[in-house]
């Protein structure tokens, strides 16, 4: 982040944008949100990873680190393009709760509608255009594997590649040729989805940039085991001869979970990456900067040391720390890609070596105000302990909303928070925590939209180590009130963030 330029932004996942067909998209409501950001004095829109989601619907468990989530393709824009009709879209069930995503209904309906759009677009000659062919060529280095992976996955009933026939599981040349020919239609359909995703996102991002809004993207440190990345590039990971993980990723017990967090992602073979000059990582990060203006690197401490959990363990408790690539990867990144804007997600248990790594990169770390109010502890998350080179949040997508957090806060901690913030009124505490973030010396402050709307725990995005109720919240279509924009702008101006 550029020093001495105070900025503020809002955290709101694409999936949480209101829309006509069950989940947030790159359509008109996203453009409305960009307008709201501009009017409210914000410079940044932070989103969550954009990849196609798998088991548990988590954006941190994607079928590809390069591909985009087809759920975010806006159907109303496809109606305008002449590839769909309103009648077709309205005939499918995308769920009837405008405040929560019904992923099962989205999964069962969205691809059928997009297939109709594909057939119509092809009839109209889209797939023969120079623009379409250019997209296929420029993205072939990841798109060919991804489209084939998804087509084969569907042919085997959606199971993980470890359960496919051995010839295609091990990518034997004859099998690759056979399935590319046999599944050519399905492969072409997945390429079409990625073309639409890229086109709509590029247009939305350009609109935001023109209004002075930068996009803060999020790169998960790990990829999913059930992904095109693992299947196509097994050398990148710690796998046995059968292609199974030797160990998997997670983190030790902490304030989020007594048994730690078992993510289950394959771990990198860092010795192999080092031999290649971190070529795959440079390719991956360079691609991210085509999508985003600032990159939040998830679980940054994993580059210093990572938590190795033996494959098959039911929890992350029995893991141990192993050394990561350290500063070398970021040194290569700076030399190959130049100085890029990065936010280091340096949360969790931080050892001196992790702190040294963050400092050496020069990247701003994160300060979370919900971690600050531990009575009797002069926490590093209290604003008086910040330096300028950091990004302050009230909470992240893994935290409760601030209203929910305050409702469940131990009384002694709440008493301390009131004393620190200088306010005794419970109803004003959420707003005062936002004020503490914006008034701090942190160069950048990012506030989740739910906190500006003062919503309770029902609007929480994710509860780590749980399944079933996450990634579902959607903002009310009437939430973008001009009065709220004015209120946020006044604070931005007061604290020199505009």
Short mmCIF file of C-alpha atoms in Angstrom, two decimals, residues 70-261:
data_model
loop_
_atom_site.label_atom_id
_atom_site.label_comp_id
_atom_site.label_asym_id
_atom_site.label_seq_id
_atom_site.Cartn_x
_atom_site.Cartn_y
_atom_site.Cartn_z
CA UNK A 70 -19.92 -19.16 -13.02
CA UNK A 71 -22.52 -18.27 -10.36
CA UNK A 72 -21.34 -14.65 -10.60
CA UNK A 73 -22.18 -14.38 -14.31
CA UNK A 74 -25.14 -12.01 -14.46
CA UNK A 75 -28.15 -13.46 -16.27
CA UNK A 76 -29.79 -10.07 -16.86
CA UNK A 77 -26.71 -8.98 -18.83
CA UNK A 78 -27.06 -12.18 -20.90
CA UNK A 79 -30.67 -11.22 -21.59
CA UNK A 80 -29.43 -7.83 -22.85
CA UNK A 81 -26.86 -9.64 -25.03
CA UNK A 82 -29.65 -11.71 -26.59
CA UNK A 83 -28.40 -15.07 -25.30
CA UNK A 84 -31.30 -15.59 -22.88
CA UNK A 85 -34.84 -14.34 -22.33
CA UNK A 86 -36.43 -13.21 -19.08
CA UNK A 87 -39.01 -15.97 -19.49
CA UNK A 88 -36.30 -18.64 -19.56
CA UNK A 89 -34.56 -17.26 -16.48
CA UNK A 90 -37.82 -16.86 -14.56
CA UNK A 91 -38.80 -20.47 -15.27
CA UNK A 92 -35.97 -21.81 -13.08
CA UNK A 93 -35.90 -21.96 -9.28
CA UNK A 94 -32.93 -20.10 -7.78
CA UNK A 95 -34.38 -19.93 -4.27
CA UNK A 96 -36.97 -17.62 -2.77
CA UNK A 97 -35.09 -16.05 0.17
CA UNK A 98 -33.57 -12.77 -1.00
CA UNK A 99 -31.37 -12.55 2.12
CA UNK A 100 -29.66 -15.94 1.86
CA UNK A 101 -28.14 -17.97 -0.99
CA UNK A 102 -29.66 -21.41 -1.59
CA UNK A 103 -26.59 -23.08 -3.09
CA UNK A 104 -28.36 -26.34 -3.90
CA UNK A 105 -30.96 -24.57 -6.04
CA UNK A 106 -28.29 -22.39 -7.65
CA UNK A 107 -26.25 -25.49 -8.52
CA UNK A 108 -29.25 -27.31 -9.98
CA UNK A 109 -30.45 -24.35 -12.08
CA UNK A 110 -27.57 -22.05 -13.01
CA UNK A 111 -25.70 -24.44 -15.33
CA UNK A 112 -28.90 -25.36 -17.20
CA UNK A 113 -29.59 -21.71 -17.91
CA UNK A 114 -25.98 -21.03 -18.91
CA UNK A 115 -26.12 -24.03 -21.29
CA UNK A 116 -29.08 -22.42 -23.05
CA UNK A 117 -27.08 -19.19 -23.28
CA UNK A 118 -24.13 -21.17 -24.69
CA UNK A 119 -26.25 -22.79 -27.41
CA UNK A 120 -27.77 -19.43 -28.38
CA UNK A 121 -24.43 -17.59 -28.33
CA UNK A 122 -22.86 -20.24 -30.52
CA UNK A 123 -25.75 -20.04 -32.99
CA UNK A 124 -25.24 -16.28 -33.11
CA UNK A 125 -21.53 -16.75 -33.91
CA UNK A 126 -19.97 -15.58 -30.63
CA UNK A 127 -17.57 -18.51 -30.36
CA UNK A 128 -16.12 -17.73 -33.80
CA UNK A 129 -15.29 -14.12 -33.03
CA UNK A 130 -11.71 -12.90 -32.73
CA UNK A 131 -12.33 -11.72 -29.17
CA UNK A 132 -13.55 -15.16 -28.07
CA UNK A 133 -10.69 -17.01 -29.79
CA UNK A 134 -8.16 -14.58 -28.30
CA UNK A 135 -9.51 -15.35 -24.82
CA UNK A 136 -9.10 -19.10 -25.40
CA UNK A 137 -5.53 -18.67 -26.64
CA UNK A 138 -4.35 -16.25 -23.95
CA UNK A 139 -5.76 -18.39 -21.13
CA UNK A 140 -4.96 -21.83 -22.54
CA UNK A 141 -2.22 -22.39 -19.91
CA UNK A 142 -4.90 -22.92 -17.25
CA UNK A 143 -8.21 -23.03 -19.15
CA UNK A 144 -7.48 -26.23 -21.08
CA UNK A 145 -6.83 -28.21 -17.89
CA UNK A 146 -9.72 -26.63 -15.99
CA UNK A 147 -12.35 -27.20 -18.70
CA UNK A 148 -11.21 -30.80 -19.19
CA UNK A 149 -11.13 -31.38 -15.44
CA UNK A 150 -14.70 -30.17 -14.95
CA UNK A 151 -15.99 -32.11 -17.96
CA UNK A 152 -14.35 -35.35 -16.79
CA UNK A 153 -15.51 -34.70 -13.23
CA UNK A 154 -19.10 -34.45 -14.45
CA UNK A 155 -18.69 -37.60 -16.54
CA UNK A 156 -17.73 -39.47 -13.36
CA UNK A 157 -20.70 -38.15 -11.40
CA UNK A 158 -18.91 -35.27 -9.68
CA UNK A 159 -16.48 -37.36 -7.61
CA UNK A 160 -12.93 -36.26 -6.78
CA UNK A 161 -10.32 -37.15 -9.44
CA UNK A 162 -8.85 -39.79 -7.09
CA UNK A 163 -11.92 -41.92 -7.91
CA UNK A 164 -11.63 -41.60 -11.70
CA UNK A 165 -10.37 -44.40 -13.93
CA UNK A 166 -6.62 -44.74 -13.53
CA UNK A 167 -5.67 -43.69 -17.08
CA UNK A 168 -7.30 -40.26 -16.86
CA UNK A 169 -6.55 -39.86 -13.14
CA UNK A 170 -2.85 -40.18 -13.97
CA UNK A 171 -3.22 -38.07 -17.15
CA UNK A 172 -1.97 -40.72 -19.57
CA UNK A 173 -1.58 -39.14 -23.04
CA UNK A 174 -4.02 -41.53 -24.74
CA UNK A 175 -6.64 -40.89 -22.03
CA UNK A 176 -6.29 -37.12 -22.37
CA UNK A 177 -6.84 -37.39 -26.14
CA UNK A 178 -9.82 -39.72 -25.65
CA UNK A 179 -11.64 -37.53 -23.15
CA UNK A 180 -10.92 -34.28 -25.02
CA UNK A 181 -12.62 -35.80 -28.05
CA UNK A 182 -15.42 -37.55 -26.17
CA UNK A 183 -16.28 -34.51 -24.00
CA UNK A 184 -15.58 -31.76 -26.55
CA UNK A 185 -19.05 -30.23 -26.15
CA UNK A 186 -18.85 -30.08 -22.35
CA UNK A 187 -15.31 -28.69 -22.51
CA UNK A 188 -16.46 -25.94 -24.87
CA UNK A 189 -19.29 -25.10 -22.45
CA UNK A 190 -16.85 -24.60 -19.56
CA UNK A 191 -14.67 -22.37 -21.74
CA UNK A 192 -17.76 -20.31 -22.59
CA UNK A 193 -18.54 -19.83 -18.89
CA UNK A 194 -15.04 -18.52 -18.26
CA UNK A 195 -15.27 -16.13 -21.21
CA UNK A 196 -18.49 -14.65 -19.83
CA UNK A 197 -17.05 -14.43 -16.32
CA UNK A 198 -13.92 -12.63 -17.53
CA UNK A 199 -15.84 -10.25 -19.80
CA UNK A 200 -18.39 -9.21 -17.16
CA UNK A 201 -15.79 -8.88 -14.38
CA UNK A 202 -13.42 -6.85 -16.56
CA UNK A 203 -16.23 -4.40 -17.38
CA UNK A 204 -17.28 -4.05 -13.73
CA UNK A 205 -13.70 -3.56 -12.56
CA UNK A 206 -13.10 -0.93 -15.26
CA UNK A 207 -16.22 0.92 -14.08
CA UNK A 208 -14.99 0.83 -10.48
CA UNK A 209 -11.46 1.97 -11.42
CA UNK A 210 -12.86 4.86 -13.46
CA UNK A 211 -14.63 6.05 -10.32
CA UNK A 212 -11.44 5.83 -8.28
CA UNK A 213 -12.36 2.52 -6.62
CA UNK A 214 -9.65 -0.15 -6.41
CA UNK A 215 -10.52 -3.83 -6.02
CA UNK A 216 -8.92 -5.70 -3.12
CA UNK A 217 -8.83 -9.36 -4.14
CA UNK A 218 -8.07 -12.35 -1.96
CA UNK A 219 -5.68 -15.16 -2.85
CA UNK A 220 -5.99 -18.29 -0.69
CA UNK A 221 -2.52 -19.58 0.18
CA UNK A 222 -3.63 -23.13 -0.67
CA UNK A 223 -5.57 -24.76 -3.48
CA UNK A 224 -8.18 -27.47 -2.99
CA UNK A 225 -7.17 -31.11 -3.35
CA UNK A 226 -10.24 -31.66 -5.54
CA UNK A 227 -9.09 -29.17 -8.17
CA UNK A 228 -7.68 -28.86 -11.66
CA UNK A 229 -4.50 -27.46 -10.09
CA UNK A 230 -3.72 -30.60 -8.08
CA UNK A 231 -4.74 -33.00 -10.86
CA UNK A 232 -2.78 -31.21 -13.57
CA UNK A 233 0.31 -30.31 -11.51
CA UNK A 234 0.94 -33.03 -8.89
CA UNK A 235 4.65 -32.12 -8.68
CA UNK A 236 3.71 -28.88 -6.94
CA UNK A 237 2.41 -30.73 -3.87
CA UNK A 238 3.44 -33.20 -1.18
CA UNK A 239 1.69 -36.29 -2.57
CA UNK A 240 2.48 -39.99 -2.34
CA UNK A 241 2.93 -42.36 -5.32
CA UNK A 242 -0.82 -42.86 -5.54
CA UNK A 243 -1.41 -39.12 -5.67
CA UNK A 244 -2.78 -38.84 -2.13
CA UNK A 245 -1.61 -36.08 0.22
CA UNK A 246 1.13 -36.96 2.71
CA UNK A 247 -0.04 -34.13 4.94
CA UNK A 248 -2.73 -31.50 4.69
CA UNK A 249 -3.11 -27.86 5.67
CA UNK A 250 -4.74 -26.35 8.72
CA UNK A 251 -3.86 -24.29 11.73
CA UNK A 252 -3.40 -25.15 15.41
CA UNK A 253 -6.01 -24.60 18.15
CA UNK A 254 -6.79 -20.89 18.60
CA UNK A 255 -9.60 -18.53 19.55
CA UNK A 256 -11.65 -19.76 16.58
CA UNK A 257 -11.44 -23.48 17.33
CA UNK A 258 -10.28 -25.60 20.30
CA UNK A 259 -9.18 -28.42 17.99
CA UNK A 260 -7.60 -26.17 15.40
CA UNK A 261 -8.81 -25.76 11.84
#
